[in-house]
Amino acid sequence: MTIKEAQQTVDQWIKTYGVRYFSELTNMAVLTEEVGELARVIARKYGDQSFKPGEKDNMGEEMADVLWVLLCLANQTGVDLTVELQKSIEKKTQRDKERHINNVKLK
Ligand SMILES: [Mg+2]
């Protein structure tokens, strides 16, 4: 699935099952909530915390939740994430193409 197809699929799902998009502010709050859920899993999996009884390692599911809400926000604000990601990659390449290679902390 391409990013464009992901945006289209989410848009079709919202129109079919979701009635309408939540407001941008609500989805921003939901995005923050989902990032927190992802952080909780990562804290338990890679950090010093351990999973509580009944909790599971659902890191991929939480990443997908984050992506879903981000796709919603992109759709409802008219952002083409394919274009924006390409621009971001170009920007990072221009800015950082030697920065990390020359970072002795990474060696
Ligand atoms: Mg979640």
Short mmCIF file of C-alpha atoms and ligand atoms in Angstrom, two decimals:
data_model
loop_
_atom_site.label_atom_id
_atom_site.label_comp_id
_atom_site.label_asym_id
_atom_site.label_seq_id
_atom_site.Cartn_x
_atom_site.Cartn_y
_atom_site.Cartn_z
CA MET A 1 0.00 0.00 0.00
CA THR A 2 1.38 3.40 -0.93
CA ILE A 3 0.98 6.46 1.26
CA LYS A 4 -1.53 7.83 -1.25
CA GLU A 5 -3.52 4.59 -1.09
CA ALA A 6 -3.39 4.71 2.72
CA GLN A 7 -4.80 8.25 2.72
CA GLN A 8 -7.52 7.18 0.27
CA THR A 9 -8.37 4.03 2.25
CA VAL A 10 -8.70 5.94 5.51
CA ASP A 11 -10.83 8.59 3.77
CA GLN A 12 -13.14 5.92 2.35
CA TRP A 13 -13.39 4.23 5.75
CA ILE A 14 -14.32 7.50 7.44
CA LYS A 15 -16.98 8.22 4.80
CA THR A 16 -18.37 4.67 5.02
CA TYR A 17 -18.23 3.94 8.74
CA GLY A 18 -17.07 7.03 10.59
CA VAL A 19 -19.87 9.45 9.57
CA ARG A 20 -17.32 12.30 9.44
CA TYR A 21 -13.84 13.15 10.61
CA PHE A 22 -13.49 14.22 14.21
CA SER A 23 -12.46 17.85 14.38
CA GLU A 24 -8.81 18.65 13.81
CA LEU A 25 -8.39 19.52 17.48
CA THR A 26 -9.98 16.27 18.60
CA ASN A 27 -7.78 14.27 16.25
CA MET A 28 -4.72 16.16 17.50
CA ALA A 29 -5.66 15.08 21.03
CA VAL A 30 -6.24 11.50 19.83
CA LEU A 31 -2.86 11.55 18.07
CA THR A 32 -1.21 12.61 21.31
CA GLU A 33 -3.07 9.85 23.16
CA GLU A 34 -1.94 7.23 20.63
CA VAL A 35 1.68 8.43 20.80
CA GLY A 36 1.42 7.99 24.57
CA GLU A 37 0.16 4.43 24.13
CA LEU A 38 3.10 3.70 21.83
CA ALA A 39 5.47 5.25 24.36
CA ARG A 40 4.06 3.01 27.08
CA VAL A 41 4.77 -0.13 25.06
CA ILE A 42 8.28 1.03 24.17
CA ALA A 43 9.00 1.93 27.79
CA ARG A 44 8.09 -1.61 28.80
CA LYS A 45 9.78 -3.35 25.87
CA TYR A 46 13.02 -1.36 25.61
CA GLY A 47 13.02 0.75 28.76
CA ASP A 48 13.27 -0.07 32.42
CA GLN A 49 9.61 -0.86 32.96
CA SER A 50 8.04 -4.30 32.60
CA PHE A 51 4.65 -5.24 31.22
CA LYS A 52 1.87 -5.37 33.80
CA PRO A 53 -0.18 -8.57 34.02
CA GLY A 54 -2.57 -8.60 31.08
CA GLU A 55 -0.59 -6.09 29.03
CA LYS A 56 0.81 -7.24 25.75
CA ASP A 57 3.53 -6.16 23.37
CA ASN A 58 1.34 -4.54 20.72
CA MET A 59 3.90 -2.05 19.45
CA GLY A 60 2.94 -2.53 15.81
CA GLU A 61 -0.72 -2.01 16.61
CA GLU A 62 0.06 1.22 18.43
CA MET A 63 2.25 2.44 15.56
CA ALA A 64 -0.67 1.78 13.21
CA ASP A 65 -2.99 3.73 15.54
CA VAL A 66 -0.60 6.70 15.36
CA LEU A 67 -0.42 6.42 11.58
CA TRP A 68 -4.20 6.17 11.25
CA VAL A 69 -4.84 9.43 13.10
CA LEU A 70 -2.01 11.16 11.25
CA LEU A 71 -3.59 10.05 7.95
CA CYS A 72 -6.93 11.45 9.15
CA LEU A 73 -5.34 14.79 10.00
CA ALA A 74 -3.58 14.90 6.63
CA ASN A 75 -6.83 14.17 4.79
CA GLN A 76 -8.93 16.70 6.61
CA THR A 77 -6.32 19.46 6.28
CA GLY A 78 -5.50 18.80 2.62
CA VAL A 79 -1.97 17.54 3.16
CA ASP A 80 -0.50 15.15 0.57
CA LEU A 81 1.79 13.03 2.73
CA THR A 82 3.52 11.51 -0.30
CA VAL A 83 4.68 14.94 -1.39
CA GLU A 84 5.48 16.07 2.15
CA LEU A 85 7.51 12.96 2.97
CA GLN A 86 9.49 13.34 -0.26
CA LYS A 87 10.19 16.98 0.67
CA SER A 88 11.18 15.95 4.19
CA ILE A 89 13.62 13.34 2.90
CA GLU A 90 15.17 15.88 0.55
CA LYS A 91 15.44 18.45 3.36
CA LYS A 92 17.06 15.96 5.73
CA THR A 93 19.46 14.81 3.04
CA GLN A 94 20.54 18.37 2.28
CA ARG A 95 20.87 19.30 5.95
CA ASP A 96 22.22 16.11 7.48
CA LYS A 97 23.99 14.20 4.73
CA GLU A 98 27.35 14.59 6.53
CA ARG A 99 26.19 15.36 10.04
CA HIS A 100 25.58 11.80 11.22
CA ILE A 101 28.47 10.29 9.26
CA ASN A 102 30.78 12.68 11.07
CA ASN A 103 29.22 12.12 14.50
CA VAL A 104 31.78 10.18 16.51
CA LYS A 105 29.08 9.29 19.05
CA LEU A 106 27.47 7.07 16.42
CA LYS A 107 30.60 5.00 15.81
MG MG B 1 -3.79 2.73 20.51
#
